[in-house]
């Protein structure tokens, strides 16, 4: 039996429902603002999201040194105190760095790992396989594969996902939105190839409604890190198969989705955190803050979420 095909109280329970991806507020020198991070994490936890993932792409892991990444994990865990699962992103150029971060996450009390294949020299399938095997073994926590070609410039083929699913502790995949838009067909194909119980989730917030209505196990959401309550309503409606309610909620999100696509969610959620009084942190340079002429549209998008 594959490692991920355990009871529902086992490894894959870390990868179900709505996972909120908060920003990691930091100062201009890259020092994590632990108090701000704890405030944002608490906000998501209080709304009842299914998990929180720190140091994903929305969490700006690539712009933080390893010590500050450890500080972010420690702050989030101190705030949650076991209230819900914490997933920790451990993407790194070097395998030994990723393993070290994974070991810290486990020792600190995290529940699972999110692993993207970060590279400068393009990676082969065999290199990615060995990278994940080392992290799964060294980290000792359930692992979600982060398939995000836009940022990592590496695409996981179905065959490579099958190979990776045979590694103990690799239990889930976070997929990009399908280019053809057919979530149902892609999910069915993956379920036919992957072990029973392997969690199939998606990211790309404007695709949340379609992914969850099609039966995805999880949705990994940037928006949920800042607006956990309306995102949770969207996911719960879709999980219940209520197409009309899902469409109604998703319509209220459309102004935000438009800003995400136009400006990049990373910039948008940092500015939203400023406007909502969650943190004064700015994006790490060289990323520039959201241009001021988008503030009116962002305020309108935030107001639209209050109607949900």
PDB file of C-alpha atoms in Angstrom:
ATOM      1  CA  UNK A   1       0.000   0.000   0.000  1.00  0.00           C
ATOM      2  CA  UNK A   2       1.358   3.441  -0.892  1.00  0.00           C
ATOM      3  CA  UNK A   3       2.371   5.615   2.038  1.00  0.00           C
ATOM      4  CA  UNK A   4      -0.302   8.194   1.233  1.00  0.00           C
ATOM      5  CA  UNK A   5      -3.089   5.605   1.075  1.00  0.00           C
ATOM      6  CA  UNK A   6      -3.567   5.742   4.837  1.00  0.00           C
ATOM      7  CA  UNK A   7      -6.627   6.391   6.953  1.00  0.00           C
ATOM      8  CA  UNK A   8      -8.118   9.864   6.823  1.00  0.00           C
ATOM      9  CA  UNK A   9      -6.365  10.620  10.096  1.00  0.00           C
ATOM     10  CA  UNK A  10      -3.030   9.997   8.348  1.00  0.00           C
ATOM     11  CA  UNK A  11      -0.756  11.940   6.094  1.00  0.00           C
ATOM     12  CA  UNK A  12      -3.114  13.217   3.408  1.00  0.00           C
ATOM     13  CA  UNK A  13      -5.318  14.998   5.936  1.00  0.00           C
ATOM     14  CA  UNK A  14      -2.676  17.727   5.842  1.00  0.00           C
ATOM     15  CA  UNK A  15      -3.610  18.342   2.211  1.00  0.00           C
ATOM     16  CA  UNK A  16      -7.363  18.809   1.998  1.00  0.00           C
ATOM     17  CA  UNK A  17      -9.845  21.666   1.789  1.00  0.00           C
ATOM     18  CA  UNK A  18      -8.646  25.258   1.885  1.00  0.00           C
ATOM     19  CA  UNK A  19      -5.000  26.013   2.615  1.00  0.00           C
ATOM     20  CA  UNK A  20      -4.266  29.687   3.285  1.00  0.00           C
ATOM     21  CA  UNK A  21      -0.988  31.166   2.023  1.00  0.00           C
ATOM     22  CA  UNK A  22      -0.111  34.370   3.921  1.00  0.00           C
ATOM     23  CA  UNK A  23       2.568  36.868   3.068  1.00  0.00           C
ATOM     24  CA  UNK A  24       5.668  36.904   5.258  1.00  0.00           C
ATOM     25  CA  UNK A  25       5.922  40.525   6.404  1.00  0.00           C
ATOM     26  CA  UNK A  26       9.545  41.633   6.541  1.00  0.00           C
ATOM     27  CA  UNK A  27      11.445  44.897   6.796  1.00  0.00           C
ATOM     28  CA  UNK A  28      13.700  46.371   4.130  1.00  0.00           C
ATOM     29  CA  UNK A  29      16.623  44.278   5.405  1.00  0.00           C
ATOM     30  CA  UNK A  30      14.712  41.019   5.055  1.00  0.00           C
ATOM     31  CA  UNK A  31      14.061  40.596   8.794  1.00  0.00           C
ATOM     32  CA  UNK A  32      10.737  38.882   9.438  1.00  0.00           C
ATOM     33  CA  UNK A  33       8.185  40.974  11.318  1.00  0.00           C
ATOM     34  CA  UNK A  34       7.054  38.164  13.577  1.00  0.00           C
ATOM     35  CA  UNK A  35       4.269  40.121  15.251  1.00  0.00           C
ATOM     36  CA  UNK A  36       2.691  40.996  11.905  1.00  0.00           C
ATOM     37  CA  UNK A  37       3.009  37.429  10.659  1.00  0.00           C
ATOM     38  CA  UNK A  38       1.356  36.103  13.791  1.00  0.00           C
ATOM     39  CA  UNK A  39      -1.512  38.578  13.342  1.00  0.00           C
ATOM     40  CA  UNK A  40      -2.106  37.393   9.779  1.00  0.00           C
ATOM     41  CA  UNK A  41      -1.831  33.716  10.710  1.00  0.00           C
ATOM     42  CA  UNK A  42      -4.246  34.183  13.615  1.00  0.00           C
ATOM     43  CA  UNK A  43      -6.780  35.831  11.307  1.00  0.00           C
ATOM     44  CA  UNK A  44      -6.800  32.802   9.012  1.00  0.00           C
ATOM     45  CA  UNK A  45      -6.887  30.305  11.865  1.00  0.00           C
ATOM     46  CA  UNK A  46      -9.808  32.049  13.557  1.00  0.00           C
ATOM     47  CA  UNK A  47     -11.872  31.741  10.375  1.00  0.00           C
ATOM     48  CA  UNK A  48     -11.379  27.963  10.324  1.00  0.00           C
ATOM     49  CA  UNK A  49      -9.304  27.327   7.214  1.00  0.00           C
ATOM     50  CA  UNK A  50      -8.157  23.724   6.912  1.00  0.00           C
ATOM     51  CA  UNK A  51      -4.440  24.498   6.951  1.00  0.00           C
ATOM     52  CA  UNK A  52      -1.972  27.350   6.654  1.00  0.00           C
ATOM     53  CA  UNK A  53       1.156  27.256   4.507  1.00  0.00           C
ATOM     54  CA  UNK A  54       3.980  29.625   5.326  1.00  0.00           C
ATOM     55  CA  UNK A  55       6.846  30.312   2.933  1.00  0.00           C
ATOM     56  CA  UNK A  56       5.036  29.460  -0.252  1.00  0.00           C
ATOM     57  CA  UNK A  57       5.365  31.789  -3.222  1.00  0.00           C
ATOM     58  CA  UNK A  58       2.963  34.235  -1.572  1.00  0.00           C
ATOM     59  CA  UNK A  59       5.180  34.029   1.495  1.00  0.00           C
ATOM     60  CA  UNK A  60       8.191  35.242  -0.461  1.00  0.00           C
ATOM     61  CA  UNK A  61      10.420  32.334   0.548  1.00  0.00           C
ATOM     62  CA  UNK A  62      12.847  33.020  -2.292  1.00  0.00           C
ATOM     63  CA  UNK A  63      13.633  36.469  -0.851  1.00  0.00           C
ATOM     64  CA  UNK A  64      14.402  35.340   2.710  1.00  0.00           C
ATOM     65  CA  UNK A  65      17.622  33.839   4.017  1.00  0.00           C
ATOM     66  CA  UNK A  66      17.412  30.455   5.793  1.00  0.00           C
ATOM     67  CA  UNK A  67      17.563  31.941   9.287  1.00  0.00           C
ATOM     68  CA  UNK A  68      14.656  34.257   8.584  1.00  0.00           C
ATOM     69  CA  UNK A  69      12.699  31.390   7.067  1.00  0.00           C
ATOM     70  CA  UNK A  70      13.208  29.461  10.291  1.00  0.00           C
ATOM     71  CA  UNK A  71      12.075  32.529  12.235  1.00  0.00           C
ATOM     72  CA  UNK A  72       8.875  32.679  10.189  1.00  0.00           C
ATOM     73  CA  UNK A  73       8.135  29.014  10.898  1.00  0.00           C
ATOM     74  CA  UNK A  74       8.749  29.495  14.606  1.00  0.00           C
ATOM     75  CA  UNK A  75       6.460  32.539  14.741  1.00  0.00           C
ATOM     76  CA  UNK A  76       3.616  30.804  12.899  1.00  0.00           C
ATOM     77  CA  UNK A  77       3.856  27.700  15.069  1.00  0.00           C
ATOM     78  CA  UNK A  78       3.916  29.772  18.248  1.00  0.00           C
ATOM     79  CA  UNK A  79       0.725  31.499  17.175  1.00  0.00           C
ATOM     80  CA  UNK A  80      -1.117  28.366  16.072  1.00  0.00           C
ATOM     81  CA  UNK A  81      -0.036  26.195  19.004  1.00  0.00           C
ATOM     82  CA  UNK A  82      -1.355  23.084  17.240  1.00  0.00           C
ATOM     83  CA  UNK A  83      -4.770  24.555  16.417  1.00  0.00           C
ATOM     84  CA  UNK A  84      -4.565  23.442  12.777  1.00  0.00           C
ATOM     85  CA  UNK A  85      -1.961  21.969  10.410  1.00  0.00           C
ATOM     86  CA  UNK A  86       0.961  24.137   9.381  1.00  0.00           C
ATOM     87  CA  UNK A  87       2.583  23.370   6.027  1.00  0.00           C
ATOM     88  CA  UNK A  88       6.057  24.807   5.472  1.00  0.00           C
ATOM     89  CA  UNK A  89       7.564  25.638   2.099  1.00  0.00           C
ATOM     90  CA  UNK A  90      11.157  24.415   1.855  1.00  0.00           C
ATOM     91  CA  UNK A  91      12.059  25.344  -1.699  1.00  0.00           C
ATOM     92  CA  UNK A  92      15.793  25.948  -2.196  1.00  0.00           C
ATOM     93  CA  UNK A  93      18.396  25.805  -4.938  1.00  0.00           C
ATOM     94  CA  UNK A  94      20.501  23.286  -3.022  1.00  0.00           C
ATOM     95  CA  UNK A  95      19.170  19.968  -1.803  1.00  0.00           C
ATOM     96  CA  UNK A  96      21.108  20.177   1.456  1.00  0.00           C
ATOM     97  CA  UNK A  97      19.568  23.563   2.228  1.00  0.00           C
ATOM     98  CA  UNK A  98      16.063  22.231   1.573  1.00  0.00           C
ATOM     99  CA  UNK A  99      16.731  19.199   3.782  1.00  0.00           C
ATOM    100  CA  UNK A 100      18.011  21.432   6.571  1.00  0.00           C
ATOM    101  CA  UNK A 101      14.902  23.599   6.375  1.00  0.00           C
ATOM    102  CA  UNK A 102      12.711  20.484   6.345  1.00  0.00           C
ATOM    103  CA  UNK A 103      14.433  19.116   9.435  1.00  0.00           C
ATOM    104  CA  UNK A 104      13.913  22.407  11.235  1.00  0.00           C
ATOM    105  CA  UNK A 105      10.235  22.406  10.275  1.00  0.00           C
ATOM    106  CA  UNK A 106       9.759  18.956  11.762  1.00  0.00           C
ATOM    107  CA  UNK A 107      11.728  19.712  14.916  1.00  0.00           C
ATOM    108  CA  UNK A 108       9.745  22.924  15.422  1.00  0.00           C
ATOM    109  CA  UNK A 109       6.431  21.053  15.157  1.00  0.00           C
ATOM    110  CA  UNK A 110       5.223  21.637  11.598  1.00  0.00           C
ATOM    111  CA  UNK A 111       2.849  19.118  10.042  1.00  0.00           C
ATOM    112  CA  UNK A 112       3.884  18.916   6.386  1.00  0.00           C
ATOM    113  CA  UNK A 113       6.143  20.287   3.670  1.00  0.00           C
ATOM    114  CA  UNK A 114       5.556  22.025   0.354  1.00  0.00           C
ATOM    115  CA  UNK A 115       8.455  21.465  -2.047  1.00  0.00           C
ATOM    116  CA  UNK A 116       9.023  23.325  -5.324  1.00  0.00           C
ATOM    117  CA  UNK A 117      11.941  22.382  -7.605  1.00  0.00           C
ATOM    118  CA  UNK A 118      13.956  25.607  -7.524  1.00  0.00           C
ATOM    119  CA  UNK A 119      16.687  25.823 -10.138  1.00  0.00           C
ATOM    120  CA  UNK A 120      19.081  28.035 -12.049  1.00  0.00           C
ATOM    121  CA  UNK A 121      20.520  25.305 -14.236  1.00  0.00           C
ATOM    122  CA  UNK A 122      17.470  23.545 -15.730  1.00  0.00           C
ATOM    123  CA  UNK A 123      16.743  20.317 -13.879  1.00  0.00           C
ATOM    124  CA  UNK A 124      16.193  16.874 -15.356  1.00  0.00           C
ATOM    125  CA  UNK A 125      13.503  14.492 -14.139  1.00  0.00           C
ATOM    126  CA  UNK A 126      16.113  12.336 -12.428  1.00  0.00           C
ATOM    127  CA  UNK A 127      17.546  15.343 -10.596  1.00  0.00           C
ATOM    128  CA  UNK A 128      14.110  16.383  -9.387  1.00  0.00           C
ATOM    129  CA  UNK A 129      13.351  12.825  -8.291  1.00  0.00           C
ATOM    130  CA  UNK A 130      16.561  12.629  -6.247  1.00  0.00           C
ATOM    131  CA  UNK A 131      15.894  16.078  -4.750  1.00  0.00           C
ATOM    132  CA  UNK A 132      12.434  15.087  -3.546  1.00  0.00           C
ATOM    133  CA  UNK A 133      13.607  11.708  -2.265  1.00  0.00           C
ATOM    134  CA  UNK A 134      16.259  13.387  -0.120  1.00  0.00           C
ATOM    135  CA  UNK A 135      13.809  15.929   1.322  1.00  0.00           C
ATOM    136  CA  UNK A 136      11.138  13.318   2.028  1.00  0.00           C
ATOM    137  CA  UNK A 137      13.622  11.087   3.796  1.00  0.00           C
ATOM    138  CA  UNK A 138      15.564  13.804   5.590  1.00  0.00           C
ATOM    139  CA  UNK A 139      12.581  15.898   6.584  1.00  0.00           C
ATOM    140  CA  UNK A 140      10.433  13.064   7.852  1.00  0.00           C
ATOM    141  CA  UNK A 141       7.150  14.899   7.156  1.00  0.00           C
ATOM    142  CA  UNK A 142       4.388  14.450   4.556  1.00  0.00           C
ATOM    143  CA  UNK A 143       5.334  16.204   1.319  1.00  0.00           C
ATOM    144  CA  UNK A 144       3.259  18.055  -1.265  1.00  0.00           C
ATOM    145  CA  UNK A 145       4.827  18.433  -4.720  1.00  0.00           C
ATOM    146  CA  UNK A 146       4.653  22.043  -5.887  1.00  0.00           C
ATOM    147  CA  UNK A 147       4.068  22.015  -9.643  1.00  0.00           C
ATOM    148  CA  UNK A 148       4.301  25.663 -10.679  1.00  0.00           C
ATOM    149  CA  UNK A 149       6.051  26.023 -14.050  1.00  0.00           C
ATOM    150  CA  UNK A 150       5.493  29.801 -14.119  1.00  0.00           C
ATOM    151  CA  UNK A 151       7.864  30.400 -11.206  1.00  0.00           C
ATOM    152  CA  UNK A 152      10.093  27.303 -11.212  1.00  0.00           C
ATOM    153  CA  UNK A 153      10.364  26.760 -14.974  1.00  0.00           C
ATOM    154  CA  UNK A 154       9.954  23.041 -14.407  1.00  0.00           C
ATOM    155  CA  UNK A 155       6.894  21.052 -15.411  1.00  0.00           C
ATOM    156  CA  UNK A 156       6.059  17.735 -13.799  1.00  0.00           C
ATOM    157  CA  UNK A 157       4.902  15.152 -16.322  1.00  0.00           C
ATOM    158  CA  UNK A 158       2.287  12.635 -15.187  1.00  0.00           C
ATOM    159  CA  UNK A 159       4.956   9.943 -15.401  1.00  0.00           C
ATOM    160  CA  UNK A 160       7.245  11.855 -13.024  1.00  0.00           C
ATOM    161  CA  UNK A 161       4.368  12.409 -10.593  1.00  0.00           C
ATOM    162  CA  UNK A 162       3.772   8.660 -10.594  1.00  0.00           C
ATOM    163  CA  UNK A 163       7.469   8.004  -9.878  1.00  0.00           C
ATOM    164  CA  UNK A 164       7.460  10.497  -7.031  1.00  0.00           C
ATOM    165  CA  UNK A 165       4.260   9.106  -5.536  1.00  0.00           C
ATOM    166  CA  UNK A 166       6.119   5.865  -4.787  1.00  0.00           C
ATOM    167  CA  UNK A 167       8.476   7.690  -2.404  1.00  0.00           C
ATOM    168  CA  UNK A 168       7.373   7.336   1.222  1.00  0.00           C
ATOM    169  CA  UNK A 169       5.798  10.536   2.596  1.00  0.00           C
ATOM    170  CA  UNK A 170       5.085  12.133  -0.802  1.00  0.00           C
ATOM    171  CA  UNK A 171       1.311  12.317  -0.578  1.00  0.00           C
ATOM    172  CA  UNK A 172       0.047  15.286  -2.569  1.00  0.00           C
ATOM    173  CA  UNK A 173       0.505  17.569  -5.536  1.00  0.00           C
ATOM    174  CA  UNK A 174      -0.298  21.251  -5.948  1.00  0.00           C
ATOM    175  CA  UNK A 175      -1.120  21.693  -9.625  1.00  0.00           C
ATOM    176  CA  UNK A 176      -1.309  24.816 -11.788  1.00  0.00           C
ATOM    177  CA  UNK A 177      -4.598  25.613 -13.476  1.00  0.00           C
ATOM    178  CA  UNK A 178      -4.979  23.408 -16.571  1.00  0.00           C
ATOM    179  CA  UNK A 179      -4.324  25.259 -19.813  1.00  0.00           C
ATOM    180  CA  UNK A 180      -7.362  23.628 -21.387  1.00  0.00           C
ATOM    181  CA  UNK A 181      -9.577  24.562 -18.434  1.00  0.00           C
ATOM    182  CA  UNK A 182     -10.926  21.037 -18.003  1.00  0.00           C
ATOM    183  CA  UNK A 183     -10.363  20.274 -14.338  1.00  0.00           C
ATOM    184  CA  UNK A 184     -12.545  17.193 -14.426  1.00  0.00           C
ATOM    185  CA  UNK A 185     -10.564  15.474 -17.162  1.00  0.00           C
ATOM    186  CA  UNK A 186      -7.214  16.286 -15.585  1.00  0.00           C
ATOM    187  CA  UNK A 187      -8.283  15.143 -12.116  1.00  0.00           C
ATOM    188  CA  UNK A 188      -9.716  11.912 -13.533  1.00  0.00           C
ATOM    189  CA  UNK A 189      -6.480  11.223 -15.431  1.00  0.00           C
ATOM    190  CA  UNK A 190      -4.335  11.873 -12.361  1.00  0.00           C
ATOM    191  CA  UNK A 191      -6.528   9.704 -10.129  1.00  0.00           C
ATOM    192  CA  UNK A 192      -6.211   6.864 -12.614  1.00  0.00           C
ATOM    193  CA  UNK A 193      -2.403   7.105 -12.490  1.00  0.00           C
ATOM    194  CA  UNK A 194      -1.650   8.011  -8.865  1.00  0.00           C
ATOM    195  CA  UNK A 195      -2.114   5.845  -5.766  1.00  0.00           C
ATOM    196  CA  UNK A 196      -5.453   5.798  -4.012  1.00  0.00           C
ATOM    197  CA  UNK A 197      -5.605   8.609  -1.469  1.00  0.00           C
ATOM    198  CA  UNK A 198      -2.994  10.791  -3.178  1.00  0.00           C
ATOM    199  CA  UNK A 199      -4.211  14.379  -2.730  1.00  0.00           C
ATOM    200  CA  UNK A 200      -4.760  16.428  -5.888  1.00  0.00           C
ATOM    201  CA  UNK A 201      -4.956  20.163  -5.316  1.00  0.00           C
ATOM    202  CA  UNK A 202      -4.680  23.367  -7.322  1.00  0.00           C
ATOM    203  CA  UNK A 203      -3.507  26.964  -7.030  1.00  0.00           C
ATOM    204  CA  UNK A 204      -4.291  30.055  -9.079  1.00  0.00           C
ATOM    205  CA  UNK A 205      -7.131  31.663  -7.127  1.00  0.00           C
ATOM    206  CA  UNK A 206      -9.370  32.586 -10.051  1.00  0.00           C
ATOM    207  CA  UNK A 207      -9.639  28.856 -10.781  1.00  0.00           C
ATOM    208  CA  UNK A 208     -10.742  27.901  -7.280  1.00  0.00           C
ATOM    209  CA  UNK A 209     -14.434  27.541  -8.070  1.00  0.00           C
ATOM    210  CA  UNK A 210     -13.831  25.321 -11.088  1.00  0.00           C
ATOM    211  CA  UNK A 211     -11.225  23.152  -9.373  1.00  0.00           C
ATOM    212  CA  UNK A 212     -13.267  22.466  -6.261  1.00  0.00           C
ATOM    213  CA  UNK A 213     -16.526  21.888  -8.141  1.00  0.00           C
ATOM    214  CA  UNK A 214     -14.650  19.323 -10.254  1.00  0.00           C
ATOM    215  CA  UNK A 215     -13.623  17.401  -7.156  1.00  0.00           C
ATOM    216  CA  UNK A 216     -10.130  18.586  -6.302  1.00  0.00           C
ATOM    217  CA  UNK A 217      -9.056  17.544  -2.821  1.00  0.00           C
ATOM    218  CA  UNK A 218      -7.475  20.853  -1.895  1.00  0.00           C
ATOM    219  CA  UNK A 219      -7.067  24.437  -2.948  1.00  0.00           C
ATOM    220  CA  UNK A 220      -3.901  26.367  -2.087  1.00  0.00           C
ATOM    221  CA  UNK A 221      -4.944  29.997  -1.943  1.00  0.00           C
ATOM    222  CA  UNK A 222      -3.052  33.279  -1.865  1.00  0.00           C
ATOM    223  CA  UNK A 223      -6.312  35.149  -1.275  1.00  0.00           C
ATOM    224  CA  UNK A 224      -7.140  32.997   1.756  1.00  0.00           C
ATOM    225  CA  UNK A 225      -4.012  34.297   3.465  1.00  0.00           C
ATOM    226  CA  UNK A 226      -5.579  37.772   3.502  1.00  0.00           C
ATOM    227  CA  UNK A 227      -9.314  37.094   3.099  1.00  0.00           C
ATOM    228  CA  UNK A 228      -9.839  33.712   4.762  1.00  0.00           C
ATOM    229  CA  UNK A 229     -13.554  34.072   5.493  1.00  0.00           C
ATOM    230  CA  UNK A 230     -14.873  34.681   1.954  1.00  0.00           C
ATOM    231  CA  UNK A 231     -12.441  32.176   0.454  1.00  0.00           C
ATOM    232  CA  UNK A 232     -13.654  29.560   2.925  1.00  0.00           C
ATOM    233  CA  UNK A 233     -17.259  30.256   1.920  1.00  0.00           C
ATOM    234  CA  UNK A 234     -16.284  29.795  -1.725  1.00  0.00           C
ATOM    235  CA  UNK A 235     -14.532  26.487  -1.074  1.00  0.00           C
ATOM    236  CA  UNK A 236     -17.260  25.115   1.182  1.00  0.00           C
ATOM    237  CA  UNK A 237     -19.961  25.946  -1.373  1.00  0.00           C
ATOM    238  CA  UNK A 238     -17.993  24.182  -4.092  1.00  0.00           C
ATOM    239  CA  UNK A 239     -17.257  21.184  -1.879  1.00  0.00           C
ATOM    240  CA  UNK A 240     -20.982  20.891  -1.249  1.00  0.00           C
ATOM    241  CA  UNK A 241     -21.631  20.888  -5.001  1.00  0.00           C
ATOM    242  CA  UNK A 242     -23.710  24.087  -4.805  1.00  0.00           C
ATOM    243  CA  UNK A 243     -22.986  25.535  -8.210  1.00  0.00           C
ATOM    244  CA  UNK A 244     -25.268  28.546  -7.856  1.00  0.00           C
ATOM    245  CA  UNK A 245     -23.802  29.642  -4.523  1.00  0.00           C
ATOM    246  CA  UNK A 246     -20.277  29.016  -5.771  1.00  0.00           C
ATOM    247  CA  UNK A 247     -20.940  31.194  -8.808  1.00  0.00           C
ATOM    248  CA  UNK A 248     -22.427  33.951  -6.651  1.00  0.00           C
ATOM    249  CA  UNK A 249     -19.403  34.076  -4.369  1.00  0.00           C
ATOM    250  CA  UNK A 250     -16.925  33.771  -7.226  1.00  0.00           C
ATOM    251  CA  UNK A 251     -18.604  36.735  -8.963  1.00  0.00           C
ATOM    252  CA  UNK A 252     -17.841  38.910  -5.936  1.00  0.00           C
ATOM    253  CA  UNK A 253     -14.191  37.889  -6.216  1.00  0.00           C
ATOM    254  CA  UNK A 254     -13.884  38.844  -9.886  1.00  0.00           C
ATOM    255  CA  UNK A 255     -12.485  42.366  -9.272  1.00  0.00           C
ATOM    256  CA  UNK A 256      -9.776  40.825  -7.099  1.00  0.00           C
ATOM    257  CA  UNK A 257      -9.044  38.088  -9.622  1.00  0.00           C
ATOM    258  CA  UNK A 258      -8.657  40.772 -12.277  1.00  0.00           C
ATOM    259  CA  UNK A 259      -6.048  42.573 -10.176  1.00  0.00           C
ATOM    260  CA  UNK A 260      -4.248  39.304  -9.456  1.00  0.00           C
ATOM    261  CA  UNK A 261      -3.957  38.556 -13.169  1.00  0.00           C
ATOM    262  CA  UNK A 262      -3.037  42.110 -14.133  1.00  0.00           C
ATOM    263  CA  UNK A 263      -0.564  42.992 -11.372  1.00  0.00           C
ATOM    264  CA  UNK A 264       0.472  39.697  -9.780  1.00  0.00           C
ATOM    265  CA  UNK A 265      -1.061  38.417  -6.562  1.00  0.00           C
ATOM    266  CA  UNK A 266       2.185  38.946  -4.631  1.00  0.00           C
ATOM    267  CA  UNK A 267       2.041  42.717  -5.109  1.00  0.00           C
ATOM    268  CA  UNK A 268      -1.704  42.877  -4.553  1.00  0.00           C
ATOM    269  CA  UNK A 269      -1.775  41.028  -1.234  1.00  0.00           C
ATOM    270  CA  UNK A 270       1.129  43.042   0.156  1.00  0.00           C
ATOM    271  CA  UNK A 271      -0.747  46.263  -0.591  1.00  0.00           C
ATOM    272  CA  UNK A 272      -3.967  44.786   0.743  1.00  0.00           C
ATOM    273  CA  UNK A 273      -2.204  43.988   4.025  1.00  0.00           C
ATOM    274  CA  UNK A 274      -1.288  47.684   4.238  1.00  0.00           C
ATOM    275  CA  UNK A 275      -4.818  48.867   3.502  1.00  0.00           C
ATOM    276  CA  UNK A 276      -6.342  46.408   5.970  1.00  0.00           C
ATOM    277  CA  UNK A 277      -3.964  47.430   8.748  1.00  0.00           C
ATOM    278  CA  UNK A 278      -2.357  43.995   8.979  1.00  0.00           C
ATOM    279  CA  UNK A 279       1.191  45.140   8.242  1.00  0.00           C
ATOM    280  CA  UNK A 280       3.151  48.056   6.829  1.00  0.00           C
ATOM    281  CA  UNK A 281       5.569  45.648   5.132  1.00  0.00           C
ATOM    282  CA  UNK A 282       6.442  46.216   1.490  1.00  0.00           C
ATOM    283  CA  UNK A 283       7.364  43.542  -1.073  1.00  0.00           C
ATOM    284  CA  UNK A 284      11.057  42.589  -1.044  1.00  0.00           C
ATOM    285  CA  UNK A 285      13.161  44.407  -3.628  1.00  0.00           C
ATOM    286  CA  UNK A 286      13.518  44.189  -6.522  1.00  0.00           C
ATOM    287  CA  UNK A 287       9.719  43.695  -6.430  1.00  0.00           C
ATOM    288  CA  UNK A 288       8.122  47.137  -6.362  1.00  0.00           C
ATOM    289  CA  UNK A 289       4.920  47.888  -4.448  1.00  0.00           C
ATOM    290  CA  UNK A 290       1.621  47.948  -6.255  1.00  0.00           C
ATOM    291  CA  UNK A 291       1.368  51.215  -8.172  1.00  0.00           C
ATOM    292  CA  UNK A 292      -0.748  53.832  -6.345  1.00  0.00           C
ATOM    293  CA  UNK A 293      -3.110  54.157  -9.291  1.00  0.00           C
ATOM    294  CA  UNK A 294      -4.373  50.644  -8.499  1.00  0.00           C
ATOM    295  CA  UNK A 295      -5.420  51.534  -4.960  1.00  0.00           C
ATOM    296  CA  UNK A 296      -8.941  52.567  -5.913  1.00  0.00           C
ATOM    297  CA  UNK A 297      -9.542  49.296  -7.760  1.00  0.00           C
ATOM    298  CA  UNK A 298      -8.131  47.312  -4.834  1.00  0.00           C
ATOM    299  CA  UNK A 299     -10.327  49.145  -2.342  1.00  0.00           C
ATOM    300  CA  UNK A 300     -13.343  48.384  -4.544  1.00  0.00           C
ATOM    301  CA  UNK A 301     -12.301  44.730  -4.767  1.00  0.00           C
ATOM    302  CA  UNK A 302     -12.009  44.529  -0.985  1.00  0.00           C
ATOM    303  CA  UNK A 303     -15.413  46.159  -0.576  1.00  0.00           C
ATOM    304  CA  UNK A 304     -16.948  43.617  -2.971  1.00  0.00           C
ATOM    305  CA  UNK A 305     -15.818  40.805  -0.677  1.00  0.00           C
ATOM    306  CA  UNK A 306     -17.846  42.340   2.148  1.00  0.00           C
ATOM    307  CA  UNK A 307     -20.994  41.478   0.177  1.00  0.00           C
ATOM    308  CA  UNK A 308     -20.327  37.731   0.361  1.00  0.00           C
TER     309      UNK A 308
END
